[in-house]
XYZ file of C-alpha atoms in Angstrom:
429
model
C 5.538 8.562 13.679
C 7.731 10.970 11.799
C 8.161 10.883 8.246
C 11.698 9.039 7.180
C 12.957 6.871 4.493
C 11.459 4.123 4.461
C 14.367 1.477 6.000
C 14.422 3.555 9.072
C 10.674 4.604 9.218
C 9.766 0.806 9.276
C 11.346 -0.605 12.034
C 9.425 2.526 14.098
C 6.519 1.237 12.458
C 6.499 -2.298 12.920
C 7.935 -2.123 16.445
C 5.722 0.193 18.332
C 3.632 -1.487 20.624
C 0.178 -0.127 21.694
C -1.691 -0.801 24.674
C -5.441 -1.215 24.095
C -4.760 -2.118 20.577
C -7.823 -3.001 18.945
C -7.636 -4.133 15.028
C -11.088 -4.010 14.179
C -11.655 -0.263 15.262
C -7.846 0.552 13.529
C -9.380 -0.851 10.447
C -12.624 -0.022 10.799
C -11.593 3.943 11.215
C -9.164 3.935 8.203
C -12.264 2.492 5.763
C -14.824 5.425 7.447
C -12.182 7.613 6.190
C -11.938 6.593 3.077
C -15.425 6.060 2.322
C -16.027 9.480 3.922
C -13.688 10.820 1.226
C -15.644 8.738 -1.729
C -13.130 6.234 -2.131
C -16.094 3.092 -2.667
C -13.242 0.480 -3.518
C -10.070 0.136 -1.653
C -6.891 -2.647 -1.420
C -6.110 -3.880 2.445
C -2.684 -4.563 1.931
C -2.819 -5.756 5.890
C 0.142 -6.471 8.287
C -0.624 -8.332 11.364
C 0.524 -7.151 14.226
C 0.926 -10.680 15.418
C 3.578 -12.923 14.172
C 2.883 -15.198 11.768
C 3.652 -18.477 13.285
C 1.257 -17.491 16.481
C -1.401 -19.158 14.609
C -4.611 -18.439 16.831
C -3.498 -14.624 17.633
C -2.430 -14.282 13.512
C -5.653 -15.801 11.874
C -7.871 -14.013 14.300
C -6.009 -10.833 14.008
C -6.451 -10.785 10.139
C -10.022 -12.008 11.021
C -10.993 -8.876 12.806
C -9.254 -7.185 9.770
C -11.624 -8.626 7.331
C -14.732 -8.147 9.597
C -13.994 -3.982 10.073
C -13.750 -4.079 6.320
C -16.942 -5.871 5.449
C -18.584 -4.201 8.080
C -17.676 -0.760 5.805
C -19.756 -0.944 3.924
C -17.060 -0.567 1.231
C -16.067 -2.383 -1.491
C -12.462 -4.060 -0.543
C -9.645 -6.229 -1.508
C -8.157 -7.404 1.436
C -4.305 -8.760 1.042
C -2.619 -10.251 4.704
C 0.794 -9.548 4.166
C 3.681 -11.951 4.429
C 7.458 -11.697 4.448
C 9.437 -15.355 5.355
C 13.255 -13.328 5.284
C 15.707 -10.067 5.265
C 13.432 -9.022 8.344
C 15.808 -6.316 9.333
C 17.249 -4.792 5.993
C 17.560 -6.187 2.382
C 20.548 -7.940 3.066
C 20.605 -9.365 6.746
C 22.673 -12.236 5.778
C 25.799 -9.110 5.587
C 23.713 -6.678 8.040
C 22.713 -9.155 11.251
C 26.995 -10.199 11.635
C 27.610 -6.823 12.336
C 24.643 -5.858 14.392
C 26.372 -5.975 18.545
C 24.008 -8.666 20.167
C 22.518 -7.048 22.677
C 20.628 -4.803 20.213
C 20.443 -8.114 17.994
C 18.722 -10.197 21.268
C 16.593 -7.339 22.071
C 14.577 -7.225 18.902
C 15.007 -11.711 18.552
C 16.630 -10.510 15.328
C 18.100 -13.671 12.940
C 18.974 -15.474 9.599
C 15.840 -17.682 8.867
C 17.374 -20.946 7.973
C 15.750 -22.633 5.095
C 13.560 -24.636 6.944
C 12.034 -21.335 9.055
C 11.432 -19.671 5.124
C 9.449 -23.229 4.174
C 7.234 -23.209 7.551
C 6.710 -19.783 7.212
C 5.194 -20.092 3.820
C 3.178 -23.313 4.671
C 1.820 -21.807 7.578
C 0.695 -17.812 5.615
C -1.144 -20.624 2.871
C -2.866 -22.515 5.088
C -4.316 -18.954 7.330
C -4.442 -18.034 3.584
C -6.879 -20.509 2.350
C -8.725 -20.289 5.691
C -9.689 -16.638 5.294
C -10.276 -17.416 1.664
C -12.878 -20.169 2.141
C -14.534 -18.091 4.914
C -14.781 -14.536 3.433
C -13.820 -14.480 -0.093
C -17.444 -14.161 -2.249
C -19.173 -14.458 0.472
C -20.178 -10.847 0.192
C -19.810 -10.005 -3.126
C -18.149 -6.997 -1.789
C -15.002 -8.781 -0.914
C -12.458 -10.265 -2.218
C -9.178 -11.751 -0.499
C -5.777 -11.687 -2.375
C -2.498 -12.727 -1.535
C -0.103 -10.063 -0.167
C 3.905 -11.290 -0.367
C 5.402 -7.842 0.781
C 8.053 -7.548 -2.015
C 10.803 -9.402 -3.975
C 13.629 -9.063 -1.434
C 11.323 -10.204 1.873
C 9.365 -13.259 -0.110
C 12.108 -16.237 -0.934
C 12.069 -17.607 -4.983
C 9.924 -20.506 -3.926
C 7.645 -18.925 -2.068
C 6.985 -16.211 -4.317
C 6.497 -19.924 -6.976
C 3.760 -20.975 -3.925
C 1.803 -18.068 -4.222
C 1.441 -17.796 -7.899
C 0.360 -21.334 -8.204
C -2.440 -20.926 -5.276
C -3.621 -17.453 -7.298
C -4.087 -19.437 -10.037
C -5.518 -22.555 -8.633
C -8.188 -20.201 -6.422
C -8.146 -17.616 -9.175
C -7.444 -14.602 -6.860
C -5.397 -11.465 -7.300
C -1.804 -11.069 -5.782
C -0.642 -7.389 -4.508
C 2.827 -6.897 -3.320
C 5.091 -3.973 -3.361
C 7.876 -3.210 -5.736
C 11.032 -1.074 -6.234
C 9.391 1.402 -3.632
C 13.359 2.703 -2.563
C 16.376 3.217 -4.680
C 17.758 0.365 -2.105
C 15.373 -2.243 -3.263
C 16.366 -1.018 -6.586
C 19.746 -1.983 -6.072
C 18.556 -5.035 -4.459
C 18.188 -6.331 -7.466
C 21.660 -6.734 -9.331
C 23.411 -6.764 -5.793
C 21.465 -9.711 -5.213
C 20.143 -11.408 -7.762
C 22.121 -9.591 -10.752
C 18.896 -8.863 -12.447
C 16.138 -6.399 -11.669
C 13.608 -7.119 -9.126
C 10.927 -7.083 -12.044
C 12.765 -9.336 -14.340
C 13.274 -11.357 -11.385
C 9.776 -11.539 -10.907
C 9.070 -11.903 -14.668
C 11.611 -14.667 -15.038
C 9.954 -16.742 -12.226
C 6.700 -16.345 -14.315
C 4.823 -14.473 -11.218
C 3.885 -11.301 -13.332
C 0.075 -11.094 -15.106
C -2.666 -9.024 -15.098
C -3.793 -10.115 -11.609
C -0.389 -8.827 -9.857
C -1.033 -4.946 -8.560
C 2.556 -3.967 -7.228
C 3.067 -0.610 -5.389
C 4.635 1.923 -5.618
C 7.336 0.812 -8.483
C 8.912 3.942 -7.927
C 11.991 2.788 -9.686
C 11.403 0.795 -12.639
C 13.971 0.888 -15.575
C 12.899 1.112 -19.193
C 13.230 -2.123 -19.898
C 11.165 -2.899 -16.634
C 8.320 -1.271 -17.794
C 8.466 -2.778 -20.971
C 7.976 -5.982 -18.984
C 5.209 -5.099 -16.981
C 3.456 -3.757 -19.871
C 3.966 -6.997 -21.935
C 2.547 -9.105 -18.555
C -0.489 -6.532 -17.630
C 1.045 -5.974 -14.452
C -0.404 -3.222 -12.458
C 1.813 -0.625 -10.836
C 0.392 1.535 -8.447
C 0.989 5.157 -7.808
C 0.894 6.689 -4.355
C 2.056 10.114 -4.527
C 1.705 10.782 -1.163
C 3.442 8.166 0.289
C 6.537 8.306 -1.703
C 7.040 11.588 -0.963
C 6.497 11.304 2.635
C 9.222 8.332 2.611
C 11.706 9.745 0.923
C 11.106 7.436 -2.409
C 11.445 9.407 -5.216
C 8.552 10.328 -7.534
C 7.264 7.398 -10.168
C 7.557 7.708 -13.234
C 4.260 7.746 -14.426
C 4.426 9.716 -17.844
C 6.979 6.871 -19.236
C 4.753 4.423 -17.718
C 2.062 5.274 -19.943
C 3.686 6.021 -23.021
C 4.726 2.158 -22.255
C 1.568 0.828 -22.202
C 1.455 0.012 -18.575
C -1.720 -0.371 -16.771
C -1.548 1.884 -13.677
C -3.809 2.889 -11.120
C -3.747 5.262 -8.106
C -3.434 4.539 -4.138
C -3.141 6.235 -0.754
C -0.737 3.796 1.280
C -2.563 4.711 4.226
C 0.164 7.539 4.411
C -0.846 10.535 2.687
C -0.035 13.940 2.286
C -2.022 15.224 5.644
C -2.981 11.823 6.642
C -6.507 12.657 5.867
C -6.941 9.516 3.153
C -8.170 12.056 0.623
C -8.004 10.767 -2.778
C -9.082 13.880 -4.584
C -5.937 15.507 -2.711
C -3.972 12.962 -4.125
C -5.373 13.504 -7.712
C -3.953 16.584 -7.385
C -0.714 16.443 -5.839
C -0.253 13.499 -9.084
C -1.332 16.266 -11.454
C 1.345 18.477 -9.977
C 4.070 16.230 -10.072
C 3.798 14.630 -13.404
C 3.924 18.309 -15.418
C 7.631 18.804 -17.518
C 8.872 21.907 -17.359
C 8.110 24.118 -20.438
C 5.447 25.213 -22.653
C 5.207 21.921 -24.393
C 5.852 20.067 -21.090
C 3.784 16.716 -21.508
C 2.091 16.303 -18.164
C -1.210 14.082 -17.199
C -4.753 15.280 -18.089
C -7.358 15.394 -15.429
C -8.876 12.626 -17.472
C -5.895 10.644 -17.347
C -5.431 11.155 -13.433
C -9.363 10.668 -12.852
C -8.688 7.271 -14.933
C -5.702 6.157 -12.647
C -8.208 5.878 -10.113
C -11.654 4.096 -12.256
C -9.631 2.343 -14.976
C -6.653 1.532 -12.779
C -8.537 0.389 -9.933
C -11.068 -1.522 -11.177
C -7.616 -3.783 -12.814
C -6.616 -3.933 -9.843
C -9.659 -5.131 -8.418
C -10.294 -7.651 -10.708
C -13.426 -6.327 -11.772
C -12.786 -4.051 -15.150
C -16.433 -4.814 -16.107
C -18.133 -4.320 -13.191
C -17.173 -1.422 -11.614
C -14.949 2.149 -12.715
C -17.789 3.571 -14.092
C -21.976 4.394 -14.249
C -23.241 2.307 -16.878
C -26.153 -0.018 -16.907
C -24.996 -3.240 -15.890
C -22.445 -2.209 -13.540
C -22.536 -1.948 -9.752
C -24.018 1.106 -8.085
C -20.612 2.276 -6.895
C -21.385 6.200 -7.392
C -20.342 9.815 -4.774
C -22.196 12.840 -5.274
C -19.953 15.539 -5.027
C -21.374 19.048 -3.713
C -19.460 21.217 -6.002
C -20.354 24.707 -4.188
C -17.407 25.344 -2.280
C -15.147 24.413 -5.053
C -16.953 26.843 -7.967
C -17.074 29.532 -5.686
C -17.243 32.497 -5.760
C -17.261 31.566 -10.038
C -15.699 29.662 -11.928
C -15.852 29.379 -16.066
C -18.471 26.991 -17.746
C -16.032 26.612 -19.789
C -14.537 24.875 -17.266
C -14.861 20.968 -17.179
C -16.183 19.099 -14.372
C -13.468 16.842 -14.103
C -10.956 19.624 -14.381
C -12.742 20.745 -11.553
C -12.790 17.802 -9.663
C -9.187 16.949 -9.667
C -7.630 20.630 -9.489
C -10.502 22.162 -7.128
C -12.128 19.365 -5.417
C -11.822 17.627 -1.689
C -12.800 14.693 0.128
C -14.685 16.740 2.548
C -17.204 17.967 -0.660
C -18.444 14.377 -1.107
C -22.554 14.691 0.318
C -23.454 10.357 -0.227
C -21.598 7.895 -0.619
C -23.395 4.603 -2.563
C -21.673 1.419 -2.526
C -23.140 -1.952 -4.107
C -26.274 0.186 -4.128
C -26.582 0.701 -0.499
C -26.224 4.447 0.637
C -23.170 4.012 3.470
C -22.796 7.777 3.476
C -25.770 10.035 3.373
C -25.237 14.136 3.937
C -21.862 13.623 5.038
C -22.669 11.452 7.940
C -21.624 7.241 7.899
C -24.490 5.138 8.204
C -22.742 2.092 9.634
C -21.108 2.629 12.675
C -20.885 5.495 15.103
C -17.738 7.218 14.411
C -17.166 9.419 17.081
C -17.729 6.114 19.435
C -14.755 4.659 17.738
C -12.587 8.088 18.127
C -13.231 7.930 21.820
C -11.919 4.286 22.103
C -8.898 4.485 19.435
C -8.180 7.698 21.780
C -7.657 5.623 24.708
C -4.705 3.944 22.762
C -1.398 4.535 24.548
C 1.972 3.803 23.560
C 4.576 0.962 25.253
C 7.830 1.363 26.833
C 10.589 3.617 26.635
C 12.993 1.114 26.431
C 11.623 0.285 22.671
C 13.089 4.013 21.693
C 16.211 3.557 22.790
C 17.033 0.610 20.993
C 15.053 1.605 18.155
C 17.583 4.486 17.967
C 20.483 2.052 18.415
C 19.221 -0.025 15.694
C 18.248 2.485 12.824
C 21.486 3.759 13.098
C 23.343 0.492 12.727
C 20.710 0.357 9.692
C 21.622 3.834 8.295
C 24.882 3.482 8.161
C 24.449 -0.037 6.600
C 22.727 1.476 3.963
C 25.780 4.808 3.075
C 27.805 1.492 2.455
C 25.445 -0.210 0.240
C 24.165 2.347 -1.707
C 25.170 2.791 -5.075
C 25.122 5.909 -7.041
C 23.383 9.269 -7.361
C 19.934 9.957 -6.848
C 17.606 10.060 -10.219
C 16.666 13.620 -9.741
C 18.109 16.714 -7.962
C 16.337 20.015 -8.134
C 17.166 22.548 -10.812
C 19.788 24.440 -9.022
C 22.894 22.771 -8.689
């Protein structure tokens, strides 16, 4: 699918049907990639492509998900998303009045009533618990987490149901947060506060709440999350790529936030490289000028051990090689990138993050267990799983046409909602 903004980009995302479909080889592929890369760790912020309330297609479907992931090798956090309103844009209770109802009964588009937002939630917990009590420590390599999808899709007392069963389980939650400038705006259109007070106010917020993204936060935002241990986390690529805006990460810092690094699943070549993504993050974050404060390769190379290892739950266990911690460690072949010379004055990790690529990682170690040796994944035959996921083909034509119909009903939604000017322009006006 074609990059877009992300209100647009979604509905093509969420929409588009494939025949053959298989979840465990779509998840199993994206963690080879990863792990190919040297990512050991990773969050599976999963959506189902089954609706929620189809209870034996959903909790198998997430099933499968879990399965490909332990099967990895790798060490994951695995998050089933869930959303119980504003479907359709941030505001459907303005949007779906306007929407002509043919478009409207083509996509079973609708207000949730009250009671639809309170047997969606019961029915996420119970799958919830379910996969929980089945997979969660089971393998000490995974760990399942609530996933609400973001402030303006999760109602106030479901977002109040999924802090309390975080607590009483004592899991993680990871959601996503002021990705747009719309969901930005969300906020005082809506609830007259900002999504982060919002969330601070209902007393979700703590240091076991990752939130993506937060592309937008204010000042006073980041104060918040800083004073709660919130983790934001940065994808470069993605926001990019989805027309977000670029994080601010340098402020974040200087606030005291914890923050950690992520690939969305949408990065810059959709390879899943995180040293790639390292460096597009040391790129981006550098102020112009010959005292421009920018991010270290330390500081970048700690979004991703520090920062993850928050997010994971896990601070003293993994993020670094020290006795006592988990054997979590790549070895990186470093010929390509010092060639033909480099300084020795050089560092290593300069190196790494301005020099380095996925495809220079030799083994991969997770948990102690070598899943990559010489560049080849020990676990499953990955050119076996190309040749199926190949076979993939996609559904009707009729879905593009009123795809188009509807993003544009969406678009132009969104030129009457929006509110201001964008927080950056280039230098030139």
């Amino acid at each position: 699918i074609l990059d877009g903004p992300l209100e647009t980009w979604g509905q093509e995302f969420f929409y588009r049907g494939m025949d053959g479909w298989n979840t465990y080889d779509n998840v199993m592929l994206s963690c080879i990639n990863q792990i190919e890369n040297g990512v050991t760790s990773f969050v599976n912020h999963y959506y189902s492509p089954f609706d929620l309330l189809d209870s034996k297609g959903y909790g198998g479907d997430n099933e499968s998900a879990v399965r490909a992931c332990a099967d990895s090798g790798g060490r994951v956090v695995f998050a089933p998303a869930f959303s119980n309103q504003n479907f359709c844009t941030y505001d459907d209770q303005t949007f779906l009045p306007t929407l002509p109802a043919e478009i409207k009964n083509w996509f079973k588009l609708r207000i949730p009533t009250d009671g639809d937002k309170v047997a969606r939630t019961k029915q996420y917990l119970k799958k919830f618990k379910e996969i929980h009590i089945k997979f969660d420590g089971k393998d000490e390599r995974v760990k399942i987490y609530l996933g609400p999808a973001n402030v303006h899709w999760v109602s106030d007392d479901s977002w109040l149901e999924v802090k309390k069963t975080a607590l009483g389980l004592k899991t993680g939650i990871h959601t996503h947060l002021v990705e747009t400038r719309y969901q930005a705006q969300y906020g005082p259109k809506i609830l007259g506060k900002s999504p982060v007070k919002h969330l601070a106010d209902l007393g979700v917020l703590g240091p076991e709440v990752s939130c993506g993204h937060s592309v937008w936060l204010t000042r006073e935002d980041m104060v918040t999350m800083a004073k709660t241990r919130a983790i934001a986390v940065h994808n470069p690529s993605s926001n990019l790529r989805l027309f977000n805006g670029i994080a601010p990460v340098l402020e974040m810092k200087e606030a005291g936030m914890n923050v950690a690094m992520g690939l969305d699943g949408t990065t810059i070549n959709d390879e899943q490289d995180m040293f790639q993504e390292m460096r597009l993050c040391s790129l981006l974050h550098r102020l112009p000028g010959v005292e421009g404060r920018h991010l270290s390769s330390s500081e970048i190379l700690d979004l991703n051990l520090s920062g993850g290892s928050k997010v994971a739950l896990r601070e003293d266990e993994i993020g670094a090689i020290e006795v006592g911690r988990k054997a979590d460690i790549i070895l990186v072949n470093t010929g390509r990138f010092t060639a033909p010379f480099v300084s020795q004055k050089l560092s290593v990790i300069d190196l790494l993050v301005l020099r380095a690529k996925g495809s220079d990682v030799d083994h991969v170690m997770i948990n102690g267990d070598l899943v990559v040796r010489n560049k080849r994944f020990l676990r499953a035959d990955k050119s076996k799983l190309l040749r199926r996921v190949s076979r993939w083909r996609e559904r009707n034509s009729a879905l593009d046409q009123n795809l188009a119909k509807l993003t544009a009903h969406i678009r132009s939604f969104y030129q009457k909602w929006d509110e201001g000017e964008p927080n950056y322009r280039m230098n030139f006006a």
